[in-house]
PDB file of C-alpha atoms and ligand atoms in Angstrom:
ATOM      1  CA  UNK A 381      18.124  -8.852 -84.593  1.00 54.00           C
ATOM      2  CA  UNK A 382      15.774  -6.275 -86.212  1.00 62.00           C
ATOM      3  CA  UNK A 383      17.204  -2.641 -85.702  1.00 80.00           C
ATOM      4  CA  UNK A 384      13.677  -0.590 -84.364  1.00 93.00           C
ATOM      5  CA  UNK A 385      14.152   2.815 -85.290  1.00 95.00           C
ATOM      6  CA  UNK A 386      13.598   5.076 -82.202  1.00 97.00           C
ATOM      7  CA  UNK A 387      10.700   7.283 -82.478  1.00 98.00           C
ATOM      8  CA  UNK A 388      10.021  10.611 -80.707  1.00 98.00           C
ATOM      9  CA  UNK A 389       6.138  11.303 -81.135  1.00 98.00           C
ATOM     10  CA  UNK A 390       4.688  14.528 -79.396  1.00 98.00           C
ATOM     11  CA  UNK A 391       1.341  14.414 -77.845  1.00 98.00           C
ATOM     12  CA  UNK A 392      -0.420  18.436 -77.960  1.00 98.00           C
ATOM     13  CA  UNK A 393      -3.614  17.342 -76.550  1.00 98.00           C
ATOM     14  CA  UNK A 394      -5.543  19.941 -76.486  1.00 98.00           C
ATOM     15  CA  UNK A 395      -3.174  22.826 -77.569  1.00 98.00           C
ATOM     16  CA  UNK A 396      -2.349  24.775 -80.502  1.00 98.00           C
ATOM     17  CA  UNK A 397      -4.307  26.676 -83.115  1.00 98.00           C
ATOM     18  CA  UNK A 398      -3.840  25.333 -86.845  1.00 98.00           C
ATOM     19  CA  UNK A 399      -1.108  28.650 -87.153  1.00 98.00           C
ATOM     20  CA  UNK A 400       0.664  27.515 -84.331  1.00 98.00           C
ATOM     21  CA  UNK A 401       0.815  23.977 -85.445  1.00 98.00           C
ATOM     22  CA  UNK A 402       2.178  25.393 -88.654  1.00 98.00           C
ATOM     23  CA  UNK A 403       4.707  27.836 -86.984  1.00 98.00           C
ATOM     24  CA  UNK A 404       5.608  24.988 -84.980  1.00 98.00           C
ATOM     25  CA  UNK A 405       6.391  22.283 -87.597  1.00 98.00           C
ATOM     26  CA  UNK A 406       8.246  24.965 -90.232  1.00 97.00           C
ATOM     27  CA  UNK A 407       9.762  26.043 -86.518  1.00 98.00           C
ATOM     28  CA  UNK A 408      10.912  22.041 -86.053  1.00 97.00           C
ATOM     29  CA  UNK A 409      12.147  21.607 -89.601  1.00 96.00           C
ATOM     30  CA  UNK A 410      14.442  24.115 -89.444  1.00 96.00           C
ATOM     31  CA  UNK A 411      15.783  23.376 -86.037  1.00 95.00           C
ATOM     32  CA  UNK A 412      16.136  19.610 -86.757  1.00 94.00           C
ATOM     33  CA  UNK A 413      17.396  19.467 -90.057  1.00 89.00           C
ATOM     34  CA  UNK A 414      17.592  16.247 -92.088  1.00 78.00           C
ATOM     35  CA  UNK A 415      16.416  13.595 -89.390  1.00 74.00           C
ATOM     36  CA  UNK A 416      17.435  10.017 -89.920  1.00 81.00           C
ATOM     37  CA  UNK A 417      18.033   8.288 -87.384  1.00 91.00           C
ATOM     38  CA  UNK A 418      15.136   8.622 -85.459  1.00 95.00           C
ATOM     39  CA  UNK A 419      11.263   9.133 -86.369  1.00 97.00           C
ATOM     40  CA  UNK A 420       9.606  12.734 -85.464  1.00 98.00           C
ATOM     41  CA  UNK A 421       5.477  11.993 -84.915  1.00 98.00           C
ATOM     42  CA  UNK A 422       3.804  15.624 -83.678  1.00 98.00           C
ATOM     43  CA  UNK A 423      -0.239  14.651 -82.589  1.00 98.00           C
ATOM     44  CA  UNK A 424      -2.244  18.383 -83.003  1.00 98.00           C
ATOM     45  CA  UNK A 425      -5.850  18.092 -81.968  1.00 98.00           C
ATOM     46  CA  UNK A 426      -7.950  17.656 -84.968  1.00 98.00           C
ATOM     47  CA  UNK A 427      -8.581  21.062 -86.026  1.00 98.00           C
ATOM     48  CA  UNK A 428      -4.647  21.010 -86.500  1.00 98.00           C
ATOM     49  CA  UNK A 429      -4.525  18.647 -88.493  1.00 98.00           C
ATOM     50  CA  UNK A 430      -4.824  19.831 -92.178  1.00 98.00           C
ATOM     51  CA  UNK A 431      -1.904  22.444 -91.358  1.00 98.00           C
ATOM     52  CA  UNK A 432       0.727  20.670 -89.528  1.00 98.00           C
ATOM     53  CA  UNK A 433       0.409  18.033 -92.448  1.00 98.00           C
ATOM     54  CA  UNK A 434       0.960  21.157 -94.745  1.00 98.00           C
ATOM     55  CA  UNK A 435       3.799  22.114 -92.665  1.00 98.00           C
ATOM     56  CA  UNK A 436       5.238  18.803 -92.474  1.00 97.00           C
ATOM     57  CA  UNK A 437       5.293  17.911 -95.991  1.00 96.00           C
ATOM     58  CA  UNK A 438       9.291  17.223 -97.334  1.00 93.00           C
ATOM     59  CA  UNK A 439      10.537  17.508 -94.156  1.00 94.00           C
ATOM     60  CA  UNK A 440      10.411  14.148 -92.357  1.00 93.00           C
ATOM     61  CA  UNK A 441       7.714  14.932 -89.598  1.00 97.00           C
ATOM     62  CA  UNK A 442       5.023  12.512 -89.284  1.00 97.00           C
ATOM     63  CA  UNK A 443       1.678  13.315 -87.917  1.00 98.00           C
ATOM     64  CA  UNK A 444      -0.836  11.789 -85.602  1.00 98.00           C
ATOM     65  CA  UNK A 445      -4.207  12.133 -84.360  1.00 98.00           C
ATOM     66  CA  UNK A 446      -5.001  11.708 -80.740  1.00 98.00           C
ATOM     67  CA  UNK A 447      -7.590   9.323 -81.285  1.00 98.00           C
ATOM     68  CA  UNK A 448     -10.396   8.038 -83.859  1.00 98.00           C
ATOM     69  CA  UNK A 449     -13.687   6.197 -83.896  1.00 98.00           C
ATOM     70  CA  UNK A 450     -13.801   2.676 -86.147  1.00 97.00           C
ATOM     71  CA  UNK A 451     -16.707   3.262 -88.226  1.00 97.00           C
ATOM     72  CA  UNK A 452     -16.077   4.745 -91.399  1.00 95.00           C
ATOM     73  CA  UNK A 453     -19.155   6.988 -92.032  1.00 97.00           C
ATOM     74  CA  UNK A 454     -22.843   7.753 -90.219  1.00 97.00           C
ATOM     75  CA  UNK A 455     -24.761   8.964 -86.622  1.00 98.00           C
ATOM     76  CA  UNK A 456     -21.584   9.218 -84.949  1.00 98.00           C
ATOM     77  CA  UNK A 457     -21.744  13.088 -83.892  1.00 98.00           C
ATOM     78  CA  UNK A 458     -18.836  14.538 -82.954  1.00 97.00           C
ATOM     79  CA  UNK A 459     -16.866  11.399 -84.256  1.00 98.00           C
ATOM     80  CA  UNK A 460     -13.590  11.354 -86.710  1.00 98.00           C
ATOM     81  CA  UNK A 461     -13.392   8.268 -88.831  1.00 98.00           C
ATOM     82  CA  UNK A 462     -10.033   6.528 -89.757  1.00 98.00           C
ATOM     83  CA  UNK A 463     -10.364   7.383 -93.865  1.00 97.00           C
ATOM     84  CA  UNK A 464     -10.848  11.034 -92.906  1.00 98.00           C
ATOM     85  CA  UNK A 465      -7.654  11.127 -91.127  1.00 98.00           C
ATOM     86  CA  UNK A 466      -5.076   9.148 -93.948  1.00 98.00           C
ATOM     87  CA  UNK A 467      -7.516  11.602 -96.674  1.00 98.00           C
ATOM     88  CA  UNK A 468      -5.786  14.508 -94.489  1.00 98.00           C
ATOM     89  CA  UNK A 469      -1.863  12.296 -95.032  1.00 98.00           C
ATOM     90  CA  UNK A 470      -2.113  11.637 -91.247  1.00 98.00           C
ATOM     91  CA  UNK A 471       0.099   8.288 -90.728  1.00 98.00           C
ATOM     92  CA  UNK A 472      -0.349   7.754 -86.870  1.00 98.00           C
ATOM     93  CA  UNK A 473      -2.764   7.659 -84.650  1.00 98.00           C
ATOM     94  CA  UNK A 474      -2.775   7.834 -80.346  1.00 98.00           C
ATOM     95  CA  UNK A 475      -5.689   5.246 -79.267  1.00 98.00           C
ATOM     96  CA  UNK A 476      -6.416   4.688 -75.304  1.00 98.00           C
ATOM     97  CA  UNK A 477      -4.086   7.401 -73.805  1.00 98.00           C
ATOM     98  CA  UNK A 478      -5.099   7.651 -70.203  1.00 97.00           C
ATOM     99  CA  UNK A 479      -6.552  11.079 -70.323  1.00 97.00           C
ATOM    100  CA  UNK A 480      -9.091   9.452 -72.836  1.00 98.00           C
ATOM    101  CA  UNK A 481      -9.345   6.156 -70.637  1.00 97.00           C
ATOM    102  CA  UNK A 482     -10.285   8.177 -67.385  1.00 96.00           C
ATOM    103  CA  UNK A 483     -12.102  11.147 -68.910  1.00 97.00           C
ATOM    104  CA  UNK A 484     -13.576   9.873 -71.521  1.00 97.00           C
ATOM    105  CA  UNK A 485     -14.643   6.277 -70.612  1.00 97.00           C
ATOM    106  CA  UNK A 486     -12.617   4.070 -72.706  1.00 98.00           C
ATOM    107  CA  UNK A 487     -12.415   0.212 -72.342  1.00 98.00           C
ATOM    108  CA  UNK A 488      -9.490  -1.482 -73.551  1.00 98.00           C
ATOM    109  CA  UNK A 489     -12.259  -3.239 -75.783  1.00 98.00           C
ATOM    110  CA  UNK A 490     -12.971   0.558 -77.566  1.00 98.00           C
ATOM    111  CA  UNK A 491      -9.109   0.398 -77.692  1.00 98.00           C
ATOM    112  CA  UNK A 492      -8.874  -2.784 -79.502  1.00 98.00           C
ATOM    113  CA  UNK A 493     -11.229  -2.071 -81.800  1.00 98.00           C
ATOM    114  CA  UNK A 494      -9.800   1.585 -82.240  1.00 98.00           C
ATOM    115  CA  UNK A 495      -6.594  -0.595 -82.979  1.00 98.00           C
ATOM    116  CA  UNK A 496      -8.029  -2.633 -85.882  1.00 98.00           C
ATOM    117  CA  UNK A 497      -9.785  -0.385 -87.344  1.00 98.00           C
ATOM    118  CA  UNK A 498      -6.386   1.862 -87.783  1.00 98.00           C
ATOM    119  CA  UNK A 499      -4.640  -1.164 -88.857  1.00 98.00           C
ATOM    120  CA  UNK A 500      -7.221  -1.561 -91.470  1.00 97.00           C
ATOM    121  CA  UNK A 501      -6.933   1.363 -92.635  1.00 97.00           C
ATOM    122  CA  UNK A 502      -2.583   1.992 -92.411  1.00 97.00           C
ATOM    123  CA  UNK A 503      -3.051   4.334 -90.037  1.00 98.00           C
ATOM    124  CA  UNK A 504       0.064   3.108 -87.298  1.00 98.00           C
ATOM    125  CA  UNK A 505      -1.495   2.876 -83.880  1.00 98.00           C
ATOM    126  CA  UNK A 506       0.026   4.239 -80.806  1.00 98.00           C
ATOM    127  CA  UNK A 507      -1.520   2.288 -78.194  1.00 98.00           C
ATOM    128  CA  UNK A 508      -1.075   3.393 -74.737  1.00 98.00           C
ATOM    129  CA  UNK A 509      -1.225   1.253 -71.375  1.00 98.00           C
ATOM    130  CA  UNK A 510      -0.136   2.038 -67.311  1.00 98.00           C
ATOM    131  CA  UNK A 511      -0.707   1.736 -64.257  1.00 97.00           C
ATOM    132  CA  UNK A 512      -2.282   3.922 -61.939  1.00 96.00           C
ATOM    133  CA  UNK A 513      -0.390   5.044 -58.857  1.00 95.00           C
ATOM    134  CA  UNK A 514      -2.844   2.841 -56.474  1.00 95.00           C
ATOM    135  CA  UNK A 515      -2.382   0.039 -58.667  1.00 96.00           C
ATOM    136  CA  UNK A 516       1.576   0.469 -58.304  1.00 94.00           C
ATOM    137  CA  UNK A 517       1.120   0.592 -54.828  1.00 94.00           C
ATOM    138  CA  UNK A 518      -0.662  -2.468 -54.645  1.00 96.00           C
ATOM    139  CA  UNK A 519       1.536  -4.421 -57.021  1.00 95.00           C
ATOM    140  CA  UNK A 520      -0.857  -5.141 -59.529  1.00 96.00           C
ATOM    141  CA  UNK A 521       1.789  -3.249 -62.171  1.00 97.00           C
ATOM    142  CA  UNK A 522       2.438  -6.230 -64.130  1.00 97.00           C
ATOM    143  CA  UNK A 523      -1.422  -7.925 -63.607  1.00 97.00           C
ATOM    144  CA  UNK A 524      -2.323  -4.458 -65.376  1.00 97.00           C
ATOM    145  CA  UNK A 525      -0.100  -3.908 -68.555  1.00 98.00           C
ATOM    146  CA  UNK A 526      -0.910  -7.728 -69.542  1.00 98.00           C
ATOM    147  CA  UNK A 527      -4.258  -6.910 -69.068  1.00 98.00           C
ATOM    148  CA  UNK A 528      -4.329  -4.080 -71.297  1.00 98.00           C
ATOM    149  CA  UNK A 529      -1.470  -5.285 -73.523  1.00 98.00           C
ATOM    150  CA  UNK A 530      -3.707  -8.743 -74.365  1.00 98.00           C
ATOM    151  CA  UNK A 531      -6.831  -6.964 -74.472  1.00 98.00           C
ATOM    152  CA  UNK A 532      -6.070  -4.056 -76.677  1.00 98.00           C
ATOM    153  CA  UNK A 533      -3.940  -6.389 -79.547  1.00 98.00           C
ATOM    154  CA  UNK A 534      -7.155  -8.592 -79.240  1.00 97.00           C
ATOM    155  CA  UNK A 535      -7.724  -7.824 -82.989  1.00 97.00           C
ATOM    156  CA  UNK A 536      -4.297  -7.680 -84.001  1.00 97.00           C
ATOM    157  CA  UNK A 537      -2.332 -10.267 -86.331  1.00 96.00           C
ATOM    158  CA  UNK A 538       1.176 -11.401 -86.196  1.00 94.00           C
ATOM    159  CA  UNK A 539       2.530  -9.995 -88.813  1.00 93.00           C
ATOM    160  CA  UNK A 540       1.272  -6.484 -87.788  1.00 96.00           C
ATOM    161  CA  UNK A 541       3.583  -6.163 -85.012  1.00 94.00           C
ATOM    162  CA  UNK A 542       5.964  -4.062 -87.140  1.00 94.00           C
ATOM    163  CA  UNK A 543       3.308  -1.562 -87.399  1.00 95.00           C
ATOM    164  CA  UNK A 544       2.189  -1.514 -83.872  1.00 97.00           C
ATOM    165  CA  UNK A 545       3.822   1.040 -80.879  1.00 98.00           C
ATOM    166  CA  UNK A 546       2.977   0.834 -77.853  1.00 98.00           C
ATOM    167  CA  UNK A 547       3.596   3.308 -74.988  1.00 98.00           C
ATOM    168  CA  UNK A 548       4.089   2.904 -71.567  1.00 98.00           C
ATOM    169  CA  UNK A 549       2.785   5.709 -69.846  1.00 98.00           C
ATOM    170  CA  UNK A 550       2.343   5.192 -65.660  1.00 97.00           C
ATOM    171  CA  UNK A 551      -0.179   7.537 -65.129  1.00 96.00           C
ATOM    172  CA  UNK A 552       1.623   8.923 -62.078  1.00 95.00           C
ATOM    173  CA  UNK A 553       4.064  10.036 -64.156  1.00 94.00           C
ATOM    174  CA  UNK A 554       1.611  11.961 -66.672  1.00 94.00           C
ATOM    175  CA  UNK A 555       1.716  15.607 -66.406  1.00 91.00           C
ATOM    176  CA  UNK A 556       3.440  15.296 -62.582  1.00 93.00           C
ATOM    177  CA  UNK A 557       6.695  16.280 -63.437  1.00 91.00           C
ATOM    178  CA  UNK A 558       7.440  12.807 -61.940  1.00 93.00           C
ATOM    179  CA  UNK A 559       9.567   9.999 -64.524  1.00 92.00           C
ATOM    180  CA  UNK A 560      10.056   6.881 -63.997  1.00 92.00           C
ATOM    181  CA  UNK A 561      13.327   5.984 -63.305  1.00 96.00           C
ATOM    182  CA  UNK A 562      15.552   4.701 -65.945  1.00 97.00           C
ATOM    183  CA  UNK A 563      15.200   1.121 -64.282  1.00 97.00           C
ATOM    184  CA  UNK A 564      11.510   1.180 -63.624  1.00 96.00           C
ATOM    185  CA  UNK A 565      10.702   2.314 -66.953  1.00 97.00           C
ATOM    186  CA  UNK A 566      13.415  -0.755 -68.316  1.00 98.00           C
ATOM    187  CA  UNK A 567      11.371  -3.187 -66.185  1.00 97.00           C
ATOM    188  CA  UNK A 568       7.615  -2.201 -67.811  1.00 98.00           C
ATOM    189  CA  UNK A 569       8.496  -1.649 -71.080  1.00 98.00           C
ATOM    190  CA  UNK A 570      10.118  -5.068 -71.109  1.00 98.00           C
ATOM    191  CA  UNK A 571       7.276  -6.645 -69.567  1.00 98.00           C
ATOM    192  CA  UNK A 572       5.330  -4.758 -72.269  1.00 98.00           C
ATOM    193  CA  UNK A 573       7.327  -6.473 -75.214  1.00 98.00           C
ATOM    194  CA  UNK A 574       7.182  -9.777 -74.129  1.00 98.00           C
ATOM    195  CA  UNK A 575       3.477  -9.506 -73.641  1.00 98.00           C
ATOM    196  CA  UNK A 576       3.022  -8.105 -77.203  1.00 98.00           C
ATOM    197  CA  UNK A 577       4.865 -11.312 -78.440  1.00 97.00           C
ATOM    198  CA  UNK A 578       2.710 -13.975 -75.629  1.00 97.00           C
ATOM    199  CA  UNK A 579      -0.190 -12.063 -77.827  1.00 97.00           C
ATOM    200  CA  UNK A 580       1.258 -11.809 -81.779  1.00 97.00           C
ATOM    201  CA  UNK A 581       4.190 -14.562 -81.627  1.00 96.00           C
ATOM    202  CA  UNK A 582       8.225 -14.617 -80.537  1.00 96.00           C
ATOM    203  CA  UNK A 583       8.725 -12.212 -83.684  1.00 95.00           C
ATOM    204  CA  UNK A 584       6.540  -9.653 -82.370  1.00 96.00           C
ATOM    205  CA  UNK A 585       9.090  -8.949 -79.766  1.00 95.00           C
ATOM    206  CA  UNK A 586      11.566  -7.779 -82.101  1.00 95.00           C
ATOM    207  CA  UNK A 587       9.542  -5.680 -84.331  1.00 96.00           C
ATOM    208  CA  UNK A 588       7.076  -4.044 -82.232  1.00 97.00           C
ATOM    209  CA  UNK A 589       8.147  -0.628 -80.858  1.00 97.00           C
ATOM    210  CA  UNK A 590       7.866   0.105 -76.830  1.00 98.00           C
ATOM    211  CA  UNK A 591       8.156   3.844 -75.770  1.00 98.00           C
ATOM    212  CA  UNK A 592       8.004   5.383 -72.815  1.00 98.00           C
ATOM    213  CA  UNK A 593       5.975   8.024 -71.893  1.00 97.00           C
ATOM    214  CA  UNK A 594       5.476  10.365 -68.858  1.00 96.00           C
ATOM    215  CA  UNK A 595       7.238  13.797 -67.949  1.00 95.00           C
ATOM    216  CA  UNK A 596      10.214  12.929 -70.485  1.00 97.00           C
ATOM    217  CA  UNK A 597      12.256  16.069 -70.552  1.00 97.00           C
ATOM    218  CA  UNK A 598      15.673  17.118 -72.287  1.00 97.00           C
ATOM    219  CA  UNK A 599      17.602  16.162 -69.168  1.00 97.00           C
ATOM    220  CA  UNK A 600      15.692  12.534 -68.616  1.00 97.00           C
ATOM    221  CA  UNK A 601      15.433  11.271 -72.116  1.00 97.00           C
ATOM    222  CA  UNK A 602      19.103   9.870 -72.763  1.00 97.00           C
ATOM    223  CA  UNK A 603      19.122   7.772 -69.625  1.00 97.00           C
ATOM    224  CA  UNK A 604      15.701   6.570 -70.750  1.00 97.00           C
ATOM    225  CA  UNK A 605      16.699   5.919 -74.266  1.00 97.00           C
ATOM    226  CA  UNK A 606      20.003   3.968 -73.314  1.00 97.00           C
ATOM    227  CA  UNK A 607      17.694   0.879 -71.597  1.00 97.00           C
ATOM    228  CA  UNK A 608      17.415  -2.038 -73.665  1.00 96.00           C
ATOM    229  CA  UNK A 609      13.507  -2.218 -74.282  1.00 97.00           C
ATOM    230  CA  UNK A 610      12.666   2.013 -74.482  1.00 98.00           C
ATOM    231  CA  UNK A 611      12.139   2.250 -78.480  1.00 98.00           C
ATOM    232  CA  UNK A 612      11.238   5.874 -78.047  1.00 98.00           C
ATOM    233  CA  UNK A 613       9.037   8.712 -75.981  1.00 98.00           C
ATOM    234  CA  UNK A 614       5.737   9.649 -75.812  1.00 98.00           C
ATOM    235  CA  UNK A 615       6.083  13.500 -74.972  1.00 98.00           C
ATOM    236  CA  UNK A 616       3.087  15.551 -73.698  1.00 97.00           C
ATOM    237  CA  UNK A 617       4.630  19.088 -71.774  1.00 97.00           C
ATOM    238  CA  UNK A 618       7.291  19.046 -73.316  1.00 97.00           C
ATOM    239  CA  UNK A 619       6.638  18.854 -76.867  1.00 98.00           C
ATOM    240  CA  UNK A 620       4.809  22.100 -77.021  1.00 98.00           C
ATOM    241  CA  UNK A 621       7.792  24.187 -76.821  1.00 98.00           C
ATOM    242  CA  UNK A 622      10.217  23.380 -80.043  1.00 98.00           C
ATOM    243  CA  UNK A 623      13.136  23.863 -78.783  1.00 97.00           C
ATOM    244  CA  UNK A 624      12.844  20.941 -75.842  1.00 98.00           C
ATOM    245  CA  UNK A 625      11.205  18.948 -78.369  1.00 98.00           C
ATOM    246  CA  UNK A 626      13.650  19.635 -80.918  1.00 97.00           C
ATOM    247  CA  UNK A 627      16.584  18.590 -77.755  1.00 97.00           C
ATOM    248  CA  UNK A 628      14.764  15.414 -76.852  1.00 97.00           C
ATOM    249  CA  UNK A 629      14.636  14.150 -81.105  1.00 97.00           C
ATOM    250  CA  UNK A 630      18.402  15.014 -80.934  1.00 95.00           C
ATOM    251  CA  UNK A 631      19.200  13.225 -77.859  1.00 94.00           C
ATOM    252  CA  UNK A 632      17.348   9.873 -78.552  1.00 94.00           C
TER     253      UNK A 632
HETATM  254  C1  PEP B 710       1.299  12.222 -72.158  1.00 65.55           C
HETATM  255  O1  PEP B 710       0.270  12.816 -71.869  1.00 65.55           O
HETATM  256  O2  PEP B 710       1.274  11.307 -72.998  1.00 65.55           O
HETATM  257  C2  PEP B 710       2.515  12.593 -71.459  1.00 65.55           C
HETATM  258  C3  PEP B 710       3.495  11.726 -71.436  1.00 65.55           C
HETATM  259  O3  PEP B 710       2.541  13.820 -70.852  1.00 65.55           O
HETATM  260  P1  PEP B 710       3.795  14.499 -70.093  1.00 65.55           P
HETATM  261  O4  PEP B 710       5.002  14.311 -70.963  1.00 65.55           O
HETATM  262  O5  PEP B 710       3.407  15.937 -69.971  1.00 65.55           O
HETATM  263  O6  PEP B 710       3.920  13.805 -68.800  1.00 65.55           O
END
């Protein structure tokens, strides 16, 4: 069995000035230490971006961005292509977080080819699928993360699945101050890895990383980390303050 480090990547959305990003990440450093055993990701907005890589260099923090577009130059105002992120040292990159799904109009086919085009370019995608609270309601949980499991890997190859994460993020649970329990969020990220290996192959499910993401907190995050098929968080609130995001790294 493959060992998947657990990863702990924080989602600002659309917080932070580049000063606080830096403050933030020199703030983190300090607070963390050396970190090992488990991978620190922080995703500023863009405009963050050139700092909190500054900030992170020699220190074992990771960056994101919160999304891309898959062309790599031209008429795409207001558009950030993959090669300008990895110029910048970004590594990750969030693609098809709900917030961008239901505001912002995207299809899991803009998601898989927001996938590819990362892959192509070694940024690591963080590809983000759940359910809506309706859809819970109505059972159609499991009809909806193969859906946008099989869709969004459409472009993927086997032997990326070691780059790949993907979160599962219920959207009732975004922002609501609402988890999943331990055992729902066991029961969807599971379904979530074996769809990722129905899509890439049987290996697949022991390389690709599941996380789990939606109100994790200091208290909730070590009965979410000890199921079976949670890899790792996806923390929105609660990464903006360093010292809860600092608590969850330690505890996973
Ligand atoms: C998110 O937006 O990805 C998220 C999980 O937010 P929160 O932790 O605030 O629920």
């Amino acid at each position: 069995m493959v060992a998947r480090i657990p990863l702990i990547a924080g989602n600002w959305k659309m917080n932070k000035t580049p000063a606080e990003g830096d403050a933030f990440v020199r703030a983190l450093a300090t607070r963390l230490g050396t970190i090992e055993a488990v991978e620190v990701v922080v995703a500023p907005p863009f405009t963050g971006l050139q700092a909190v890589v500054s900030a992170s260099l020699g220190t074992g923090i990771t960056v994101a961005a919160q999304n891309l577009f898959w062309e790599e130059r031209g008429a795409f105002t207001g558009e950030v292509a993959p090669g300008m992120l990895t110029s910048l040292g970004v590594r990750w990159v969030i693609i098809g977080h709900s917030e961008r799904r239901q505001l912002f109009g995207e299809t899991d086919q803009i998601v898989a080819r927001k996938v590819r085009s990362a892959l192509n370019h070694d940024l690591r995608p963080i590809m983000c699928v759940g359910e809506t609270q309706e859809e819970r309601d109505a059972g159609m949980t499991e009809e909806r993360l193969v859906s946008q499991v099989t869709k969004g890997l459409a472009h993927v190859t086997a032997g990326e699945a070691g780059e790949l994460v993907v979160a599962y993020e219920p959207i009732w649970a975004i922002g609501t101050g609402r988890t999943a329990t331990p055992a729902a969020a066991q029961e969807a990220c599971a379904l979530v890895r074996r769809q990722v290996a129905q899509v890439l192959g049987p290996a697949a499910r022991e390389t690709v990383r599941v996380l789990y993401g939606g109100s994790v907190t200091p208290d909730n995050i070590g009965d979410l980390m000890r199921q079976d098929d949670v890899d790792g968080a996806l923390v929105g609130g609660a990464s903006l303050d360093v010292e809860s995001f600092a608590v969850i790294a330690e505890r996973a």
